[in-house]
PDB file of C-alpha atoms and ligand atoms in Angstrom:
ATOM      1  CA  MET Q   1      -4.190  12.267  15.252  1.00 89.00           C
ATOM      2  CA  SER Q   2      -3.967   9.900  17.783  1.00 96.00           C
ATOM      3  CA  HIS Q   3      -3.404   6.504  15.788  1.00 98.00           C
ATOM      4  CA  ILE Q   4      -1.191   7.165  13.652  1.00 98.00           C
ATOM      5  CA  ILE Q   5       2.142   9.272  12.886  1.00 98.00           C
ATOM      6  CA  PHE Q   6       2.297  11.382   9.972  1.00 98.00           C
ATOM      7  CA  GLU Q   7       5.355  13.206   8.960  1.00 98.00           C
ATOM      8  CA  ILE Q   8       6.709  13.633   5.704  1.00 98.00           C
ATOM      9  CA  LYS Q   9      10.211  13.186   5.638  1.00 98.00           C
ATOM     10  CA  GLN Q  10      12.934  13.765   1.806  1.00 97.00           C
ATOM     11  CA  ASN Q  11       9.799  13.542  -0.027  1.00 98.00           C
ATOM     12  CA  VAL Q  12       8.614  10.389   1.572  1.00 98.00           C
ATOM     13  CA  GLY Q  13       4.924  10.763   3.468  1.00 98.00           C
ATOM     14  CA  PHE Q  14       5.060   8.450   6.750  1.00 98.00           C
ATOM     15  CA  ILE Q  15       1.860   7.017   8.036  1.00 99.00           C
ATOM     16  CA  THR Q  16       3.044   5.148  11.350  1.00 98.00           C
ATOM     17  CA  PHE Q  17      -0.213   2.842  12.321  1.00 98.00           C
ATOM     18  CA  ASN Q  18       0.082   3.885  16.511  1.00 98.00           C
ATOM     19  CA  ARG Q  19      -2.269   1.447  18.117  1.00 98.00           C
ATOM     20  CA  PRO Q  20      -0.046  -1.647  19.728  1.00 98.00           C
ATOM     21  CA  GLU Q  21      -2.042  -2.400  22.192  1.00 97.00           C
ATOM     22  CA  VAL Q  22      -4.429  -3.871  19.969  1.00 98.00           C
ATOM     23  CA  PHE Q  23      -2.145  -5.326  17.233  1.00 98.00           C
ATOM     24  CA  ASN Q  24      -2.769  -1.701  15.226  1.00 98.00           C
ATOM     25  CA  SER Q  25      -6.348  -2.585  14.825  1.00 98.00           C
ATOM     26  CA  MET Q  26      -8.214   0.047  13.318  1.00 98.00           C
ATOM     27  CA  ASN Q  27     -10.994   2.033  14.147  1.00 97.00           C
ATOM     28  CA  GLN Q  28     -13.605   4.130  12.866  1.00 96.00           C
ATOM     29  CA  ASP Q  29     -10.417   7.658  13.596  1.00 97.00           C
ATOM     30  CA  MET Q  30      -8.067   5.869  12.331  1.00 98.00           C
ATOM     31  CA  ARG Q  31      -9.064   5.184   8.819  1.00 98.00           C
ATOM     32  CA  GLU Q  32     -10.313   8.364   8.932  1.00 98.00           C
ATOM     33  CA  GLU Q  33      -6.690   9.335  10.210  1.00 98.00           C
ATOM     34  CA  VAL Q  34      -5.168   7.242   7.176  1.00 98.00           C
ATOM     35  CA  ILE Q  35      -7.679   8.888   4.893  1.00 98.00           C
ATOM     36  CA  THR Q  36      -6.272  12.061   6.023  1.00 98.00           C
ATOM     37  CA  ALA Q  37      -2.777  11.228   6.324  1.00 98.00           C
ATOM     38  CA  LEU Q  38      -3.480  10.135   2.325  1.00 98.00           C
ATOM     39  CA  SER Q  39      -5.537  12.339   0.746  1.00 98.00           C
ATOM     40  CA  THR Q  40      -2.796  15.372   2.482  1.00 98.00           C
ATOM     41  CA  CYS Q  41       0.109  13.524   0.753  1.00 98.00           C
ATOM     42  CA  ALA Q  42      -2.158  13.242  -2.761  1.00 98.00           C
ATOM     43  CA  LYS Q  43      -1.661  17.390  -2.795  1.00 98.00           C
ATOM     44  CA  ASP Q  44       0.974  18.072  -1.795  1.00 98.00           C
ATOM     45  CA  GLN Q  45       3.846  18.404  -4.751  1.00 97.00           C
ATOM     46  CA  GLU Q  46       6.281  17.769  -1.984  1.00 98.00           C
ATOM     47  CA  VAL Q  47       5.512  13.929  -1.271  1.00 98.00           C
ATOM     48  CA  ARG Q  48       6.309  11.775  -3.780  1.00 98.00           C
ATOM     49  CA  ALA Q  49       6.211   8.342  -2.578  1.00 98.00           C
ATOM     50  CA  ILE Q  50       3.912   6.972   0.292  1.00 99.00           C
ATOM     51  CA  TYR Q  51       5.242   4.757   3.014  1.00 99.00           C
ATOM     52  CA  ILE Q  52       3.138   2.523   4.962  1.00 99.00           C
ATOM     53  CA  THR Q  53       3.896   0.818   8.299  1.00 99.00           C
ATOM     54  CA  ALA Q  54       3.103   0.448  12.390  1.00 98.00           C
ATOM     55  CA  ILE Q  55       4.834   0.241  15.654  1.00 98.00           C
ATOM     56  CA  GLY Q  56       4.843  -2.621  17.466  1.00 97.00           C
ATOM     57  CA  ARG Q  57       4.971  -6.247  16.729  1.00 97.00           C
ATOM     58  CA  ALA Q  58       1.724  -6.182  14.395  1.00 98.00           C
ATOM     59  CA  PHE Q  59       1.736  -4.312  11.484  1.00 98.00           C
ATOM     60  CA  CYS Q  60      -1.897  -4.497  11.297  1.00 98.00           C
ATOM     61  CA  ALA Q  61      -5.223  -6.598  12.843  1.00 98.00           C
ATOM     62  CA  GLY Q  62      -7.293  -5.757  10.400  1.00 98.00           C
ATOM     63  CA  GLN Q  63     -10.818  -4.487  12.020  1.00 97.00           C
ATOM     64  CA  ASP Q  64     -10.452  -3.261  16.026  1.00 97.00           C
ATOM     65  CA  LEU Q  65     -13.775  -5.971  16.688  1.00 96.00           C
ATOM     66  CA  GLY Q  66     -13.954  -4.427  19.925  1.00 93.00           C
ATOM     67  CA  GLU Q  67     -15.622  -1.766  17.481  1.00 93.00           C
ATOM     68  CA  ILE Q  68     -18.136  -3.679  15.523  1.00 90.00           C
ATOM     69  CA  VAL Q  69     -19.248  -5.429  19.259  1.00 91.00           C
ATOM     70  CA  ASP Q  70     -20.316  -1.823  20.571  1.00 89.00           C
ATOM     71  CA  PRO Q  71     -23.773  -0.975  20.002  1.00 90.00           C
ATOM     72  CA  ASN Q  72     -23.083   2.998  19.580  1.00 90.00           C
ATOM     73  CA  GLY Q  73     -20.845   1.773  16.502  1.00 89.00           C
ATOM     74  CA  PRO Q  74     -20.185   1.772  13.269  1.00 92.00           C
ATOM     75  CA  SER Q  75     -22.541  -0.971  11.101  1.00 92.00           C
ATOM     76  CA  LEU Q  76     -20.513  -3.343   8.599  1.00 93.00           C
ATOM     77  CA  THR Q  77     -21.571  -0.661   6.173  1.00 94.00           C
ATOM     78  CA  GLU Q  78     -20.656   2.239   6.782  1.00 95.00           C
ATOM     79  CA  ILE Q  79     -16.999   0.577   8.608  1.00 97.00           C
ATOM     80  CA  LEU Q  80     -17.276  -0.017   5.210  1.00 97.00           C
ATOM     81  CA  SER Q  81     -18.267   2.241   2.334  1.00 97.00           C
ATOM     82  CA  SER Q  82     -16.928   5.609   4.902  1.00 96.00           C
ATOM     83  CA  GLY Q  83     -13.451   3.180   6.022  1.00 98.00           C
ATOM     84  CA  TYR Q  84     -12.336   0.422   4.145  1.00 98.00           C
ATOM     85  CA  ASN Q  85     -13.808   1.098   0.626  1.00 98.00           C
ATOM     86  CA  PRO Q  86     -12.245   5.134  -0.089  1.00 98.00           C
ATOM     87  CA  LEU Q  87      -9.327   3.958   2.349  1.00 98.00           C
ATOM     88  CA  VAL Q  88      -7.585   1.461  -0.891  1.00 98.00           C
ATOM     89  CA  GLN Q  89      -9.813   3.011  -3.188  1.00 98.00           C
ATOM     90  CA  LEU Q  90      -6.685   6.480  -2.154  1.00 98.00           C
ATOM     91  CA  ILE Q  91      -4.268   3.484  -2.592  1.00 98.00           C
ATOM     92  CA  ARG Q  92      -4.443   2.514  -5.403  1.00 98.00           C
ATOM     93  CA  THR Q  93      -5.259   6.056  -7.411  1.00 98.00           C
ATOM     94  CA  ILE Q  94      -2.898   8.138  -5.545  1.00 98.00           C
ATOM     95  CA  GLU Q  95      -0.777   8.600  -8.938  1.00 98.00           C
ATOM     96  CA  LYS Q  96       2.702   8.569  -6.405  1.00 98.00           C
ATOM     97  CA  PRO Q  97       4.549   5.209  -5.127  1.00 98.00           C
ATOM     98  CA  VAL Q  98       3.112   3.429  -1.686  1.00 99.00           C
ATOM     99  CA  VAL Q  99       5.095   1.331  -0.287  1.00 99.00           C
ATOM    100  CA  CYS Q 100       3.844  -0.813   2.580  1.00 99.00           C
ATOM    101  CA  ALA Q 101       6.280  -1.941   4.554  1.00 99.00           C
ATOM    102  CA  VAL Q 102       4.858  -4.902   6.849  1.00 99.00           C
ATOM    103  CA  ASN Q 103       6.701  -5.086  10.213  1.00 98.00           C
ATOM    104  CA  GLY Q 104       4.430  -7.604  11.876  1.00 98.00           C
ATOM    105  CA  VAL Q 105       1.430  -9.910  11.326  1.00 98.00           C
ATOM    106  CA  ALA Q 106      -1.398  -8.376   8.819  1.00 98.00           C
ATOM    107  CA  ALA Q 107      -4.687  -9.726   9.069  1.00 98.00           C
ATOM    108  CA  GLY Q 108      -7.815  -9.142   7.524  1.00 98.00           C
ATOM    109  CA  ALA Q 109      -7.672  -5.514   6.774  1.00 98.00           C
ATOM    110  CA  GLY Q 110      -4.821  -5.178   7.536  1.00 98.00           C
ATOM    111  CA  ALA Q 111      -4.136  -7.562   4.957  1.00 98.00           C
ATOM    112  CA  ASN Q 112      -5.179  -6.681   2.264  1.00 98.00           C
ATOM    113  CA  ILE Q 113      -4.757  -2.520   3.308  1.00 98.00           C
ATOM    114  CA  ALA Q 114      -0.651  -3.906   2.872  1.00 99.00           C
ATOM    115  CA  LEU Q 115      -1.631  -6.212  -0.794  1.00 98.00           C
ATOM    116  CA  ALA Q 116      -3.333  -3.226  -2.387  1.00 98.00           C
ATOM    117  CA  CYS Q 117       0.100  -1.126  -2.313  1.00 98.00           C
ATOM    118  CA  ASP Q 118       2.308  -0.595  -5.136  1.00 98.00           C
ATOM    119  CA  ILE Q 119       5.227  -2.212  -3.025  1.00 98.00           C
ATOM    120  CA  THR Q 120       5.076  -3.633  -0.896  1.00 99.00           C
ATOM    121  CA  VAL Q 121       8.296  -5.930   1.939  1.00 99.00           C
ATOM    122  CA  ALA Q 122       7.693  -7.159   4.511  1.00 99.00           C
ATOM    123  CA  THR Q 123      10.680  -8.241   7.828  1.00 98.00           C
ATOM    124  CA  ALA Q 124      11.336 -11.814   7.084  1.00 98.00           C
ATOM    125  CA  SER Q 125       9.519 -12.617  10.548  1.00 98.00           C
ATOM    126  CA  ALA Q 126       5.638 -10.426   9.255  1.00 98.00           C
ATOM    127  CA  THR Q 127       3.097 -13.288   9.066  1.00 98.00           C
ATOM    128  CA  PHE Q 128      -0.831 -12.811   6.414  1.00 98.00           C
ATOM    129  CA  THR Q 129      -3.793 -13.708   7.500  1.00 98.00           C
ATOM    130  CA  GLN Q 130      -6.819 -13.642   6.261  1.00 98.00           C
ATOM    131  CA  ALA Q 131      -8.719 -13.713   9.485  1.00 98.00           C
ATOM    132  CA  PHE Q 132     -11.886 -12.754   7.274  1.00 98.00           C
ATOM    133  CA  SER Q 133     -13.155 -17.394   7.032  1.00 98.00           C
ATOM    134  CA  LYS Q 134     -12.923 -17.329  10.773  1.00 98.00           C
ATOM    135  CA  ILE Q 135     -16.012 -14.437  12.091  1.00 97.00           C
ATOM    136  CA  GLY Q 136     -17.473 -15.033   9.254  1.00 97.00           C
ATOM    137  CA  LEU Q 137     -16.743 -13.018   6.955  1.00 97.00           C
ATOM    138  CA  ILE Q 138     -15.955 -12.708   3.439  1.00 98.00           C
ATOM    139  CA  PRO Q 139     -12.620 -10.440   2.559  1.00 98.00           C
ATOM    140  CA  ASP Q 140     -12.698  -6.817   1.985  1.00 98.00           C
ATOM    141  CA  SER Q 141     -11.029  -4.294   1.375  1.00 98.00           C
ATOM    142  CA  GLY Q 142      -9.926  -5.392  -2.263  1.00 98.00           C
ATOM    143  CA  GLY Q 143      -8.997  -8.451  -1.240  1.00 98.00           C
ATOM    144  CA  THR Q 144     -10.997 -10.173  -3.497  1.00 98.00           C
ATOM    145  CA  TRP Q 145      -9.965  -8.288  -6.187  1.00 98.00           C
ATOM    146  CA  THR Q 146      -6.361  -7.759  -5.085  1.00 98.00           C
ATOM    147  CA  LEU Q 147      -5.757 -11.764  -4.146  1.00 98.00           C
ATOM    148  CA  PRO Q 148      -5.598 -13.311  -6.647  1.00 98.00           C
ATOM    149  CA  ARG Q 149      -4.345 -11.836  -8.875  1.00 97.00           C
ATOM    150  CA  LEU Q 150      -0.871 -11.758  -7.517  1.00 98.00           C
ATOM    151  CA  VAL Q 151      -1.451 -15.227  -6.378  1.00 98.00           C
ATOM    152  CA  GLY Q 152      -4.185 -16.423  -8.358  1.00 98.00           C
ATOM    153  CA  LEU Q 153      -7.516 -17.894  -8.323  1.00 98.00           C
ATOM    154  CA  GLN Q 154      -6.485 -21.356  -6.342  1.00 98.00           C
ATOM    155  CA  ARG Q 155      -4.154 -20.170  -3.665  1.00 98.00           C
ATOM    156  CA  ALA Q 156      -6.689 -17.556  -3.129  1.00 98.00           C
ATOM    157  CA  THR Q 157      -9.187 -19.340  -2.238  1.00 98.00           C
ATOM    158  CA  ALA Q 158      -7.080 -21.666  -0.714  1.00 98.00           C
ATOM    159  CA  LEU Q 159      -5.777 -18.643   1.657  1.00 98.00           C
ATOM    160  CA  MET Q 160      -9.272 -16.607   2.302  1.00 98.00           C
ATOM    161  CA  MET Q 161     -11.156 -19.637   3.365  1.00 98.00           C
ATOM    162  CA  LEU Q 162      -9.074 -21.786   5.307  1.00 98.00           C
ATOM    163  CA  SER Q 163      -7.213 -18.153   6.850  1.00 98.00           C
ATOM    164  CA  ASP Q 164      -4.165 -20.256   7.373  1.00 98.00           C
ATOM    165  CA  LYS Q 165      -1.371 -17.648   8.336  1.00 98.00           C
ATOM    166  CA  ILE Q 166       1.171 -17.400   6.540  1.00 98.00           C
ATOM    167  CA  THR Q 167       4.989 -16.252   6.186  1.00 98.00           C
ATOM    168  CA  ALA Q 168       6.460 -13.548   5.006  1.00 98.00           C
ATOM    169  CA  THR Q 169       9.170 -15.255   2.861  1.00 98.00           C
ATOM    170  CA  GLU Q 170       6.349 -18.536   1.473  1.00 98.00           C
ATOM    171  CA  ALA Q 171       4.223 -14.383   0.819  1.00 98.00           C
ATOM    172  CA  GLU Q 172       7.226 -13.915  -1.499  1.00 98.00           C
ATOM    173  CA  ALA Q 173       7.551 -16.547  -2.907  1.00 98.00           C
ATOM    174  CA  MET Q 174       4.035 -17.114  -4.509  1.00 98.00           C
ATOM    175  CA  GLY Q 175       4.784 -13.575  -5.355  1.00 98.00           C
ATOM    176  CA  MET Q 176       1.909 -12.037  -2.710  1.00 98.00           C
ATOM    177  CA  ILE Q 177       4.495  -9.261  -1.645  1.00 98.00           C
ATOM    178  CA  TRP Q 178       8.365  -7.894  -3.911  1.00 98.00           C
ATOM    179  CA  LYS Q 179      10.532  -8.789  -1.046  1.00 98.00           C
ATOM    180  CA  THR Q 180      11.200  -9.627   2.330  1.00 98.00           C
ATOM    181  CA  PHE Q 181      13.903  -8.214   4.401  1.00 98.00           C
ATOM    182  CA  PRO Q 182      16.110  -9.436   7.277  1.00 98.00           C
ATOM    183  CA  ASP Q 183      14.794  -8.177  10.369  1.00 98.00           C
ATOM    184  CA  GLU Q 184      18.170  -6.730  11.061  1.00 98.00           C
ATOM    185  CA  VAL Q 185      18.169  -4.024   7.962  1.00 98.00           C
ATOM    186  CA  PHE Q 186      14.695  -4.129   6.846  1.00 98.00           C
ATOM    187  CA  VAL Q 187      13.498  -0.495   8.361  1.00 98.00           C
ATOM    188  CA  GLU Q 188      16.618   0.211   6.136  1.00 98.00           C
ATOM    189  CA  GLU Q 189      15.642  -1.439   2.954  1.00 98.00           C
ATOM    190  CA  SER Q 190      12.430  -0.095   3.231  1.00 98.00           C
ATOM    191  CA  GLN Q 191      12.876   3.317   3.381  1.00 98.00           C
ATOM    192  CA  LYS Q 192      15.601   3.000   0.796  1.00 98.00           C
ATOM    193  CA  ILE Q 193      12.678   1.338  -1.487  1.00 98.00           C
ATOM    194  CA  ALA Q 194      11.082   5.205  -0.431  1.00 98.00           C
ATOM    195  CA  PHE Q 195      13.393   7.270  -0.472  1.00 98.00           C
ATOM    196  CA  THR Q 196      14.940   5.632  -4.019  1.00 98.00           C
ATOM    197  CA  LEU Q 197      11.390   6.234  -5.968  1.00 98.00           C
ATOM    198  CA  ALA Q 198      10.201   9.559  -4.179  1.00 98.00           C
ATOM    199  CA  GLN Q 199      13.303  11.131  -6.696  1.00 98.00           C
ATOM    200  CA  MET Q 200      12.294   9.263  -9.767  1.00 98.00           C
ATOM    201  CA  PRO Q 201       9.801  11.124 -11.899  1.00 98.00           C
ATOM    202  CA  THR Q 202       6.930  11.619  -9.993  1.00 98.00           C
ATOM    203  CA  ARG Q 203       4.957  12.145 -12.948  1.00 98.00           C
ATOM    204  CA  GLY Q 204       5.816   9.011 -15.025  1.00 98.00           C
ATOM    205  CA  LEU Q 205       5.680   6.506 -12.021  1.00 98.00           C
ATOM    206  CA  GLY Q 206       1.859   7.778 -11.633  1.00 98.00           C
ATOM    207  CA  LEU Q 207       1.044   7.224 -15.583  1.00 98.00           C
ATOM    208  CA  THR Q 208       2.208   4.022 -14.566  1.00 98.00           C
ATOM    209  CA  LYS Q 209       0.148   2.911 -12.129  1.00 98.00           C
ATOM    210  CA  ARG Q 210      -2.470   4.122 -13.086  1.00 98.00           C
ATOM    211  CA  ALA Q 211      -1.764   2.480 -16.985  1.00 98.00           C
ATOM    212  CA  LEU Q 212      -1.502  -0.717 -14.442  1.00 98.00           C
ATOM    213  CA  ASN Q 213      -4.806   0.294 -13.353  1.00 96.00           C
ATOM    214  CA  SER Q 214      -6.305  -0.301 -15.859  1.00 96.00           C
ATOM    215  CA  SER Q 215      -4.408  -3.318 -17.437  1.00 96.00           C
ATOM    216  CA  PHE Q 216      -6.745  -6.008 -15.728  1.00 91.00           C
ATOM    217  CA  ALA Q 217     -10.035  -5.236 -16.928  1.00 92.00           C
ATOM    218  CA  ASN Q 218      -9.300  -3.765 -20.940  1.00 97.00           C
ATOM    219  CA  THR Q 219      -8.132  -6.256 -23.473  1.00 98.00           C
ATOM    220  CA  PHE Q 220      -4.401  -6.091 -25.066  1.00 98.00           C
ATOM    221  CA  GLU Q 221      -5.825  -3.841 -28.208  1.00 98.00           C
ATOM    222  CA  ASN Q 222      -7.267  -1.341 -25.532  1.00 98.00           C
ATOM    223  CA  GLN Q 223      -4.246  -1.553 -23.399  1.00 98.00           C
ATOM    224  CA  LEU Q 224      -1.913  -0.011 -25.982  1.00 98.00           C
ATOM    225  CA  ALA Q 225      -4.419   2.683 -26.560  1.00 98.00           C
ATOM    226  CA  VAL Q 226      -4.169   3.536 -23.381  1.00 98.00           C
ATOM    227  CA  GLU Q 227      -0.217   3.302 -22.927  1.00 98.00           C
ATOM    228  CA  ASP Q 228      -0.146   5.763 -26.227  1.00 98.00           C
ATOM    229  CA  VAL Q 229      -2.396   8.831 -24.070  1.00 98.00           C
ATOM    230  CA  LEU Q 230      -0.283   8.400 -21.159  1.00 98.00           C
ATOM    231  CA  GLN Q 231       2.936   8.016 -22.746  1.00 98.00           C
ATOM    232  CA  THR Q 232       2.422  11.231 -24.579  1.00 98.00           C
ATOM    233  CA  LYS Q 233       1.474  12.975 -21.454  1.00 98.00           C
ATOM    234  CA  ALA Q 234       5.216  11.389 -19.748  1.00 98.00           C
ATOM    235  CA  GLY Q 235       6.438  12.883 -22.780  1.00 98.00           C
ATOM    236  CA  SER Q 236       5.617  16.731 -22.059  1.00 98.00           C
ATOM    237  CA  THR Q 237       6.987  16.253 -18.818  1.00 98.00           C
ATOM    238  CA  ALA Q 238       9.904  18.169 -16.953  1.00 98.00           C
ATOM    239  CA  ASP Q 239      11.568  14.894 -16.082  1.00 98.00           C
ATOM    240  CA  TYR Q 240      11.737  13.127 -18.722  1.00 98.00           C
ATOM    241  CA  LYS Q 241      13.312  15.843 -20.544  1.00 98.00           C
ATOM    242  CA  GLU Q 242      16.550  15.681 -18.096  1.00 98.00           C
ATOM    243  CA  GLY Q 243      16.187  11.750 -18.349  1.00 98.00           C
ATOM    244  CA  VAL Q 244      17.423  12.257 -21.735  1.00 98.00           C
ATOM    245  CA  ASP Q 245      19.148  15.145 -21.302  1.00 98.00           C
ATOM    246  CA  ALA Q 246      21.541  13.932 -18.684  1.00 98.00           C
ATOM    247  CA  PHE Q 247      21.482  10.576 -20.583  1.00 98.00           C
ATOM    248  CA  LEU Q 248      23.044  11.892 -23.130  1.00 98.00           C
ATOM    249  CA  GLN Q 249      25.283  14.016 -21.502  1.00 98.00           C
ATOM    250  CA  LYS Q 250      26.467  11.122 -19.123  1.00 98.00           C
ATOM    251  CA  ARG Q 251      25.870  12.924 -16.356  1.00 98.00           C
ATOM    252  CA  LYS Q 252      23.202  12.180 -13.101  1.00 97.00           C
ATOM    253  CA  PRO Q 253      19.356  13.010 -13.491  1.00 98.00           C
ATOM    254  CA  THR Q 254      17.834  15.226 -11.037  1.00 98.00           C
ATOM    255  CA  PHE Q 255      14.598  14.692 -11.297  1.00 98.00           C
ATOM    256  CA  LYS Q 256      11.988  17.070  -9.746  1.00 97.00           C
ATOM    257  CA  GLY Q 257       8.618  15.606 -10.011  1.00 97.00           C
ATOM    258  CA  GLU Q 258       7.203  18.316 -12.646  1.00 96.00           C
TER     259      GLU Q 258
HETATM  260  O1  T3D H 301     -17.747  -3.890  10.494  1.00 96.80           O
HETATM  261  C1  T3D H 301     -16.840  -5.171   9.985  1.00 96.80           C
HETATM  262  O2  T3D H 301     -15.903  -5.810  10.678  1.00 96.80           O
HETATM  263  C2  T3D H 301     -16.633  -5.150   8.317  1.00 96.80           C
HETATM  264  C3  T3D H 301     -14.890  -5.065   8.232  1.00 96.80           C
HETATM  265  C4  T3D H 301     -13.875  -6.326   8.621  1.00 96.80           C
HETATM  266  C5  T3D H 301     -12.465  -6.098   8.028  1.00 96.80           C
HETATM  267  C6  T3D H 301     -11.704  -7.236   8.331  1.00 96.80           C
HETATM  268  O3  T3D H 301     -10.669  -6.671   9.374  1.00 96.80           O
HETATM  269  S1  T3D H 301     -12.640  -8.438   9.100  1.00 96.80           S
HETATM  270  C7  T3D H 301     -11.155  -9.748  10.644  1.00 96.80           C
HETATM  271  C8  T3D H 301     -10.715  -8.392  11.162  1.00 96.80           C
HETATM  272  N1  T3D H 301      -9.646  -9.396  12.452  1.00 96.80           N
HETATM  273  C9  T3D H 301      -9.214  -9.913  12.350  1.00 96.80           C
HETATM  274  O4  T3D H 301     -10.831 -11.212  13.083  1.00 96.80           O
HETATM  275  C10 T3D H 301      -8.087 -11.180  13.146  1.00 96.80           C
HETATM  276  C11 T3D H 301      -8.047 -10.703  14.326  1.00 96.80           C
HETATM  277  N2  T3D H 301      -6.393 -11.381  15.648  1.00 96.80           N
HETATM  278  C12 T3D H 301      -5.982 -12.404  15.468  1.00 96.80           C
HETATM  279  O5  T3D H 301      -6.563 -13.478  15.124  1.00 96.80           O
HETATM  280  C13 T3D H 301      -5.056 -12.628  15.572  1.00 96.80           C
HETATM  281  O6  T3D H 301      -4.949 -11.697  17.094  1.00 96.80           O
HETATM  282  C14 T3D H 301      -3.756 -12.416  15.202  1.00 96.80           C
HETATM  283  C15 T3D H 301      -3.566 -13.734  13.966  1.00 96.80           C
HETATM  284  C16 T3D H 301      -3.532 -10.412  14.372  1.00 96.80           C
HETATM  285  C17 T3D H 301      -2.294 -12.002  16.457  1.00 96.80           C
HETATM  286  O7  T3D H 301      -2.463 -13.481  17.135  1.00 96.80           O
HETATM  287  P1  T3D H 301      -1.272 -13.644  17.545  1.00 96.80           P
HETATM  288  O8  T3D H 301      -1.281 -14.495  18.583  1.00 96.80           O
HETATM  289  O9  T3D H 301      -0.062 -13.347  18.013  1.00 96.80           O
HETATM  290  O10 T3D H 301      -1.785 -12.229  19.053  1.00 96.80           O
HETATM  291  P2  T3D H 301      -3.388 -11.999  20.007  1.00 96.80           P
HETATM  292  O11 T3D H 301      -2.587 -12.721  21.759  1.00 96.80           O
HETATM  293  O12 T3D H 301      -4.422 -13.171  19.290  1.00 96.80           O
HETATM  294  O13 T3D H 301      -3.012 -10.765  19.744  1.00 96.80           O
HETATM  295  C18 T3D H 301      -2.242  -9.823  20.727  1.00 96.80           C
HETATM  296  C19 T3D H 301      -4.043  -8.963  21.059  1.00 96.80           C
HETATM  297  O14 T3D H 301      -4.151  -7.707  19.860  1.00 96.80           O
HETATM  298  C20 T3D H 301      -4.003  -8.852  22.500  1.00 96.80           C
HETATM  299  O15 T3D H 301      -4.920  -8.179  23.473  1.00 96.80           O
HETATM  300  P3  T3D H 301      -4.678  -9.092  24.901  1.00 96.80           P
HETATM  301  O16 T3D H 301      -4.799  -9.517  24.554  1.00 96.80           O
HETATM  302  O17 T3D H 301      -2.533  -8.591  24.774  1.00 96.80           O
HETATM  303  O18 T3D H 301      -4.747  -7.540  25.485  1.00 96.80           O
HETATM  304  C21 T3D H 301      -5.776  -9.335  20.917  1.00 96.80           C
HETATM  305  O19 T3D H 301      -6.763  -9.227  21.807  1.00 96.80           O
HETATM  306  C22 T3D H 301      -5.710  -7.160  20.759  1.00 96.80           C
HETATM  307  N3  T3D H 301      -5.855  -7.776  19.375  1.00 96.80           N
HETATM  308  C23 T3D H 301      -5.768  -8.124  17.996  1.00 96.80           C
HETATM  309  N4  T3D H 301      -6.699  -8.691  16.812  1.00 96.80           N
HETATM  310  C24 T3D H 301      -6.776  -7.581  17.603  1.00 96.80           C
HETATM  311  C25 T3D H 301      -7.417  -7.236  18.516  1.00 96.80           C
HETATM  312  N5  T3D H 301      -8.029  -6.229  19.131  1.00 96.80           N
HETATM  313  C26 T3D H 301      -9.332  -6.041  18.437  1.00 96.80           C
HETATM  314  N6  T3D H 301      -9.353  -5.850  17.114  1.00 96.80           N
HETATM  315  C27 T3D H 301      -8.514  -7.242  16.141  1.00 96.80           C
HETATM  316  N7  T3D H 301      -8.969  -7.461  15.149  1.00 96.80           N
END
């Protein structure tokens, strides 16, 4: 892999964007590498949480604009159908928690990849911009689905039409991301979230994600039925038994993700 760094440490799959010279904007090879890394994380039992971040001053400036003016490059349709769409689909459907640690500016598809993750945190100096409207495109990578659900229709529309750059603190205040950390403790604090999740009951967390994914399309009654089915599954896991045993025996549980 030449555009990302992928490693597994303490049950966490670390995916680090590594094209700092173009603000980690994505070309086809990079999208494919991210998809491969995510697919590995989905299959590998050792991986119980995923942590996405980047090297350099930016998190990701979205589409590499050099690629779209290349006459031999992929079309807009190909870029979405074989790139950003499967990438964000994987983030949403992998039944393991995905933490995104936004280390700098997140623009265009870069912003919407960050927002597709389960828990998105940012360093205090990071910024977010939808950016698409400034070049005549519409927001993609699931942004038109995700952003209004996070911040409401009015704010999502303004953010998408104006493409204003907002600070991490503003993003936190409007519910776009979970938390902002001071720059000097950002790496440690954001990784702590991933390491914590990786020691929790992985199947229960995965089923929680499945339930949340279905909630927006469901009536209340239908969602109660989803909870019935998924709670039965969670209740059949070894980690559920361990959680209850540990509580009753007044000891710390050891979850194995099974
Ligand atoms: O096929 C399709 O296109 C459909 C899919 C679309 C998905 C999308 O993501 S569309 C949106 C694409 N992204 C953008 O339009 C954002 C473009 N970048 C910016 O607006 C700004 O660079 C930022 C707001 C991200 C950061 O601004 P600033 O002032 O901090 O940095 P800068 O000086 O503009 O950029 C720093 C370097 O990164 C610079 O290179 P240089 O001059 O130092 O050699 C710049 O060219 C490069 N860079 C930044 N963004 C991109 C990029 N290079 C290629 N593609 C980029 N997207």
